[in-house]
């Protein structure tokens, strides 16, 4: 199954959910990322219940708190 | 409309000959009021460029004094300013660049008790703060007061920015909802920042303010621009306002409140 992650097409096993994807993609701190699935932001509580489909577009947006 | 002197016409000539700005655009710049929150890594380049551009009224907020470890990136401050209030040091440099503008300094940190009264007096706000409590507070205040603003964040070799027109484009909370848990947050002192990266992001924020004020081009509304300076890759992610947003959604906030503060100095 192919999905588009942060602008890159990648191959994953079928029926992978968002929580598993975060692990496979090595997102060390899931708390530090906002997940966008096909233009919609997903709440953290829903990560394990959302199963990816062929052609899904996923973006990880990282928290960046610096400025000074 | 304001009559420019010969000195000002010469000073701003490279703006005025830009088709998208012209004399009308420069007049809008001269009449604009911009608030810069934070006179640090992001606030420094923003303040220098907005002063040079001739923004008529600039407010600058910071409760800190200049420290030796700031000088690697906070380019508005000099070695002789160590120990001086950042807002005073910044005001001096801005006036030296452009004596035609008016600068108001707020030597304090913003919180729920004072932010709305200050933000309300401006047309555009720049978030140049270094912690999530301040960033979410600024977002809440700008949404409540309906003031457009530029969000900016930097970390190590990376930066990200989005511009927000409250109730029309997505706000910071539409994208990031709420501050991350405090134990997950790398702070600037523990994480580090390449000084020039602060300059890259700050100059984008200054550009966004000038675009909004003059109407030139399209500000980063409903877009998050992020870059990684190591690969020098820039990426823009598009989104829309979240109708269920905690802050600007249908059940959004009606009052300002403080968020739990994790500052750069927090022990982690
Ligand atoms: Zn929102």
Coordinates of C-alpha atoms and ligand atoms in Angstrom, one line a residue:
Chain A
X1 CA 0.0 0.0 0.0
X2 CA 1.4 3.4 -1.0
X3 CA 0.8 6.6 1.0
X4 CA 2.3 10.0 0.7
X5 CA 4.1 11.1 3.9
X6 CA 5.6 14.6 4.2
X7 CA 5.6 14.9 0.4
X8 CA 7.3 11.5 -0.2
X9 CA 5.6 8.3 -1.4
X10 CA 6.3 5.4 0.8
X11 CA 5.2 1.7 1.0
X12 CA 3.6 0.3 4.1
X13 CA 1.8 -2.9 5.0
X14 CA -2.0 -2.9 4.7
X15 CA -4.2 -1.9 7.6
X16 CA -1.5 0.0 9.5
X17 CA -3.0 2.6 11.8
X18 CA -1.7 6.1 12.6
X19 CA -0.2 5.1 15.9
X20 CA 1.8 2.3 14.3
X21 CA 2.8 4.6 11.4
X22 CA 4.3 7.1 13.9
X23 CA 6.4 4.3 15.3
X24 CA 7.5 2.9 11.9
X25 CA 8.3 6.5 10.8
X26 CA 10.5 7.0 13.9
X27 CA 8.6 9.9 15.3
X28 CA 10.4 9.8 18.6
X29 CA 8.0 12.1 20.5
X30 CA 4.4 11.8 19.2
X31 CA 3.5 14.6 21.6
X32 CA 5.7 16.9 19.5
X33 CA 3.8 16.4 16.3
X34 CA 0.5 17.4 14.8
X35 CA -0.8 14.8 12.3
X36 CA -2.7 15.9 9.2
X37 CA -4.5 13.2 7.2
X38 CA -6.0 14.2 3.9
X39 CA -6.3 17.9 4.9
X40 CA -7.8 17.2 8.3
X41 CA -6.0 17.3 11.6
X42 CA -6.4 14.2 13.7
X43 CA -6.8 14.3 17.5
X44 CA -4.3 12.1 19.4
X45 CA -7.1 10.0 20.9
X46 CA -8.0 8.8 17.4
X47 CA -4.5 7.7 16.3
X48 CA -5.0 4.0 17.0
X49 CA -8.5 3.8 15.5
X50 CA -7.6 5.4 12.1
X51 CA -6.4 2.8 9.6
X52 CA -4.6 4.1 6.5
X53 CA -5.8 3.5 3.0
X54 CA -3.9 3.4 -0.3
X55 CA -3.3 6.9 -1.5
X56 CA -3.7 8.7 1.8
X57 CA -1.7 11.9 2.3
X58 CA -0.2 12.4 5.7
X59 CA 1.8 15.3 7.0
X60 CA 3.7 15.5 10.3
X61 CA 3.8 19.1 11.6
X62 CA 6.4 19.4 14.3
X63 CA 6.0 21.8 17.3
X64 CA 8.7 24.4 17.2
X65 CA 8.7 26.6 20.3
X66 CA 11.9 28.6 20.0
X67 CA 12.2 32.3 18.9
X68 CA 14.6 34.1 21.2
Chain B
X1 CA -2.6 60.5 3.4
X2 CA 0.8 61.5 4.6
X3 CA 3.1 63.8 2.6
X4 CA 6.6 62.3 2.4
X5 CA 9.5 64.7 2.7
X6 CA 12.3 64.7 0.0
X7 CA 14.4 62.7 2.5
X8 CA 11.7 60.1 2.9
X9 CA 11.1 59.8 -0.9
X10 CA 14.8 59.1 -1.4
X11 CA 15.0 56.8 1.6
X12 CA 12.1 54.6 0.4
X13 CA 12.8 55.0 -3.3
X14 CA 13.5 51.2 -3.8
X15 CA 10.1 50.4 -2.3
X16 CA 8.4 53.1 -4.2
X17 CA 9.7 51.9 -7.6
X18 CA 8.3 48.4 -6.9
X19 CA 5.1 48.0 -8.9
X20 CA 3.3 46.2 -6.1
X21 CA 4.1 48.9 -3.5
X22 CA 4.5 52.3 -5.1
X23 CA 3.8 55.6 -3.2
X24 CA 0.4 54.2 -2.1
X25 CA 2.1 51.2 -0.5
X26 CA 4.7 53.2 1.2
X27 CA 2.0 55.5 2.6
X28 CA 0.2 52.3 4.0
X29 CA 3.6 51.3 5.5
X30 CA 4.0 54.8 7.1
X31 CA 0.5 54.6 8.6
X32 CA 0.8 51.0 9.9
X33 CA 1.1 50.0 13.5
X34 CA 3.0 46.8 14.1
X35 CA 3.6 45.1 17.5
X36 CA 6.7 42.9 17.8
X37 CA 6.5 40.5 20.8
X38 CA 10.0 39.5 21.8
X39 CA 13.2 41.4 21.0
X40 CA 15.3 38.2 20.6
X41 CA 16.3 35.9 17.8
X42 CA 13.2 36.5 15.7
X43 CA 12.3 40.0 17.0
X44 CA 15.8 41.4 16.1
X45 CA 15.6 41.0 12.3
X46 CA 11.9 41.9 12.3
X47 CA 12.5 45.1 14.2
X48 CA 15.5 46.1 12.0
X49 CA 13.7 45.5 8.7
X50 CA 10.4 47.0 9.8
X51 CA 12.1 50.1 11.1
X52 CA 14.1 50.4 7.9
X53 CA 10.9 49.9 5.9
X54 CA 9.3 52.9 7.6
X55 CA 6.5 51.3 9.6
X56 CA 5.1 54.4 11.2
X57 CA 4.4 53.0 14.6
X58 CA 6.3 50.0 16.1
X59 CA 5.6 48.6 19.5
X60 CA 8.2 46.2 20.9
X61 CA 7.7 44.0 24.0
X62 CA 10.3 42.2 26.1
X63 CA 10.9 42.1 29.8
X64 CA 14.5 40.8 29.5
X65 CA 17.9 42.4 29.5
X66 CA 20.7 41.6 27.0
X67 CA 22.9 38.7 27.9
X68 CA 26.2 37.6 26.4
X69 CA 24.7 34.4 25.1
X70 CA 22.1 36.3 23.2
X71 CA 24.6 38.0 20.9
X72 CA 25.2 34.9 18.7
X73 CA 21.8 35.5 17.0
X74 CA 20.0 38.6 18.5
X75 CA 21.6 40.9 15.9
X76 CA 19.9 44.1 17.1
X77 CA 21.9 44.0 20.3
X78 CA 25.6 44.8 20.7
X79 CA 28.3 43.8 23.1
X80 CA 28.0 47.2 24.8
X81 CA 24.3 46.5 25.5
X82 CA 24.9 43.6 27.9
X83 CA 22.8 44.2 30.9
X84 CA 20.6 46.8 29.1
X85 CA 16.9 46.2 28.7
X86 CA 16.3 44.6 25.3
X87 CA 13.6 47.0 24.4
X88 CA 15.8 50.0 25.0
X89 CA 18.7 48.5 23.1
X90 CA 16.4 47.7 20.2
X91 CA 14.8 51.1 20.2
X92 CA 18.2 52.8 19.9
X93 CA 19.2 50.8 16.9
X94 CA 15.8 51.2 15.2
X95 CA 15.9 55.0 15.7
X96 CA 19.5 55.1 14.4
X97 CA 18.3 53.4 11.2
X98 CA 15.2 55.5 10.7
X99 CA 14.4 58.6 12.7
X100 CA 11.1 59.1 10.9
X101 CA 9.2 56.3 12.8
X102 CA 7.8 56.2 16.3
X103 CA 8.6 53.4 18.7
X104 CA 6.8 52.4 21.9
X105 CA 8.6 50.1 24.2
X106 CA 6.9 47.7 26.7
X107 CA 9.5 46.5 29.2
X108 CA 7.5 43.6 30.4
X109 CA 6.4 40.1 29.6
X110 CA 2.8 39.7 28.3
X111 CA 0.3 37.6 30.2
X112 CA -3.5 37.3 30.3
X113 CA -3.8 40.5 32.4
X114 CA -2.1 42.9 29.9
X115 CA -1.9 41.3 26.4
X116 CA -5.3 42.3 25.0
X117 CA -5.0 46.0 25.9
X118 CA -1.6 46.2 24.1
X119 CA -2.4 44.0 21.0
X120 CA -5.6 45.9 20.3
X121 CA -3.7 49.1 19.5
X122 CA -1.9 47.5 16.5
X123 CA -2.8 46.5 13.0
X124 CA -0.5 43.5 12.8
X125 CA 1.4 41.4 15.4
X126 CA 4.7 39.5 15.2
X127 CA 5.2 36.5 17.5
X128 CA 8.9 36.4 18.2
X129 CA 8.6 34.6 21.6
X130 CA 10.5 31.5 22.7
X131 CA 7.9 29.3 24.5
X132 CA 4.6 27.7 23.9
X133 CA 2.7 29.4 26.7
X134 CA 3.5 32.8 25.0
X135 CA 2.7 31.5 21.5
X136 CA -0.7 30.2 22.5
X137 CA -1.4 33.3 24.5
X138 CA -0.6 35.5 21.5
X139 CA -2.9 33.3 19.3
X140 CA -5.7 33.6 21.8
X141 CA -5.3 37.4 22.1
X142 CA -5.1 38.0 18.4
X143 CA -8.2 35.8 17.7
X144 CA -10.2 37.6 20.5
X145 CA -9.1 41.0 19.4
X146 CA -9.3 40.1 15.7
X147 CA -5.8 41.2 14.9
X148 CA -3.8 39.5 12.1
X149 CA -0.4 38.1 13.1
X150 CA 2.6 36.1 12.1
X151 CA 3.5 33.0 14.1
X152 CA 7.1 31.9 14.1
X153 CA 9.0 29.1 15.7
X154 CA 12.6 27.9 15.4
X155 CA 14.6 24.9 16.7
X156 CA 18.2 23.9 16.0
X157 CA 18.5 24.2 12.1
X158 CA 14.8 24.5 11.4
X159 CA 12.0 27.1 11.4
X160 CA 8.4 27.4 10.6
X161 CA 5.9 30.2 10.2
X162 CA 2.3 30.8 9.3
X163 CA 0.3 34.0 9.0
X164 CA -3.2 34.2 10.6
X165 CA -6.2 36.3 9.8
X166 CA -8.5 35.4 12.7
X167 CA -11.8 33.9 11.8
X168 CA -10.9 33.8 8.2
X169 CA -7.8 31.6 8.0
X170 CA -6.6 28.8 10.3
X171 CA -5.2 29.9 13.6
X172 CA -2.2 28.4 15.4
X173 CA -4.5 26.2 17.5
X174 CA -6.3 24.9 14.4
X175 CA -3.0 23.3 13.5
X176 CA -1.4 22.5 16.9
X177 CA -4.4 22.6 19.2
X178 CA -2.6 23.1 22.6
X179 CA 0.9 23.3 24.1
X180 CA 2.6 19.9 24.1
X181 CA 3.2 18.3 27.5
X182 CA 6.0 20.1 29.3
X183 CA 8.3 17.1 29.6
X184 CA 8.3 16.7 25.8
X185 CA 9.5 20.2 24.9
X186 CA 13.1 20.8 24.0
X187 CA 13.9 24.4 25.1
X188 CA 16.1 26.8 23.2
X189 CA 18.9 26.6 25.7
X190 CA 18.9 22.8 25.8
X191 CA 18.2 22.4 22.1
X192 CA 20.3 25.1 20.5
X193 CA 19.7 27.2 17.5
X194 CA 21.9 28.2 14.6
X195 CA 21.9 32.0 14.8
X196 CA 21.4 32.6 11.1
X197 CA 18.3 30.4 11.1
X198 CA 16.7 32.9 13.4
X199 CA 17.5 35.6 10.8
X200 CA 16.0 33.5 8.0
X201 CA 12.7 33.0 9.8
X202 CA 12.6 36.6 11.2
X203 CA 13.0 38.1 7.8
X204 CA 10.2 36.0 6.4
X205 CA 8.0 37.3 9.2
X206 CA 8.9 40.9 8.5
X207 CA 8.1 40.2 4.8
X208 CA 4.7 38.8 5.7
X209 CA 3.9 41.9 7.8
X210 CA 4.9 44.2 4.8
X211 CA 2.9 42.0 2.4
X212 CA -0.2 42.2 4.6
X213 CA 0.1 46.0 5.1
X214 CA 0.6 46.8 1.4
X215 CA -1.6 44.1 0.0
X216 CA 1.3 42.9 -2.2
X217 CA 1.2 39.1 -2.9
X218 CA -0.4 36.5 -0.7
X219 CA 0.5 36.1 3.0
X220 CA 0.9 32.6 4.4
X221 CA -2.8 32.3 5.4
X222 CA -3.9 28.7 5.7
X223 CA -0.3 27.6 5.1
X224 CA 2.6 26.5 7.3
X225 CA 6.0 27.2 5.7
X226 CA 8.7 25.1 7.3
X227 CA 12.4 24.7 6.4
X228 CA 15.3 22.6 7.4
X229 CA 18.5 24.6 6.9
X230 CA 20.7 21.5 6.8
X231 CA 19.2 20.3 3.5
X232 CA 17.9 23.8 2.7
X233 CA 14.5 22.3 1.9
X234 CA 11.4 24.4 2.2
X235 CA 8.0 22.9 2.4
X236 CA 4.5 24.5 2.5
X237 CA 1.6 22.6 4.0
X238 CA -1.9 23.8 3.2
X239 CA -4.9 23.5 5.5
X240 CA -8.1 25.2 6.4
X241 CA -9.6 26.7 9.5
X242 CA -10.8 23.9 11.8
X243 CA -14.5 24.5 12.6
X244 CA -14.0 22.6 15.8
X245 CA -10.9 24.6 16.8
X246 CA -10.5 25.0 20.5
X247 CA -9.7 28.7 20.0
X248 CA -11.3 30.1 16.8
X249 CA -14.0 27.4 16.2
X250 CA -17.7 27.6 16.8
X251 CA -17.2 26.7 20.5
X252 CA -14.1 28.8 20.6
X253 CA -12.7 30.8 23.5
X254 CA -14.4 33.9 24.8
X255 CA -11.8 34.8 27.5
X256 CA -8.1 35.1 27.7
X257 CA -6.1 32.9 30.1
X258 CA -2.5 32.0 30.8
X259 CA -1.0 28.7 29.7
X260 CA 1.4 26.8 31.9
X261 CA 4.8 28.4 31.2
X262 CA 7.8 26.4 30.2
X263 CA 10.5 29.0 29.5
X264 CA 13.9 28.6 27.8
X265 CA 15.5 28.5 31.2
X266 CA 13.3 25.6 32.5
X267 CA 15.4 22.6 33.7
X268 CA 14.9 19.7 31.4
Ligands
LIG1 ZN1 -8.3 28.0 15.2

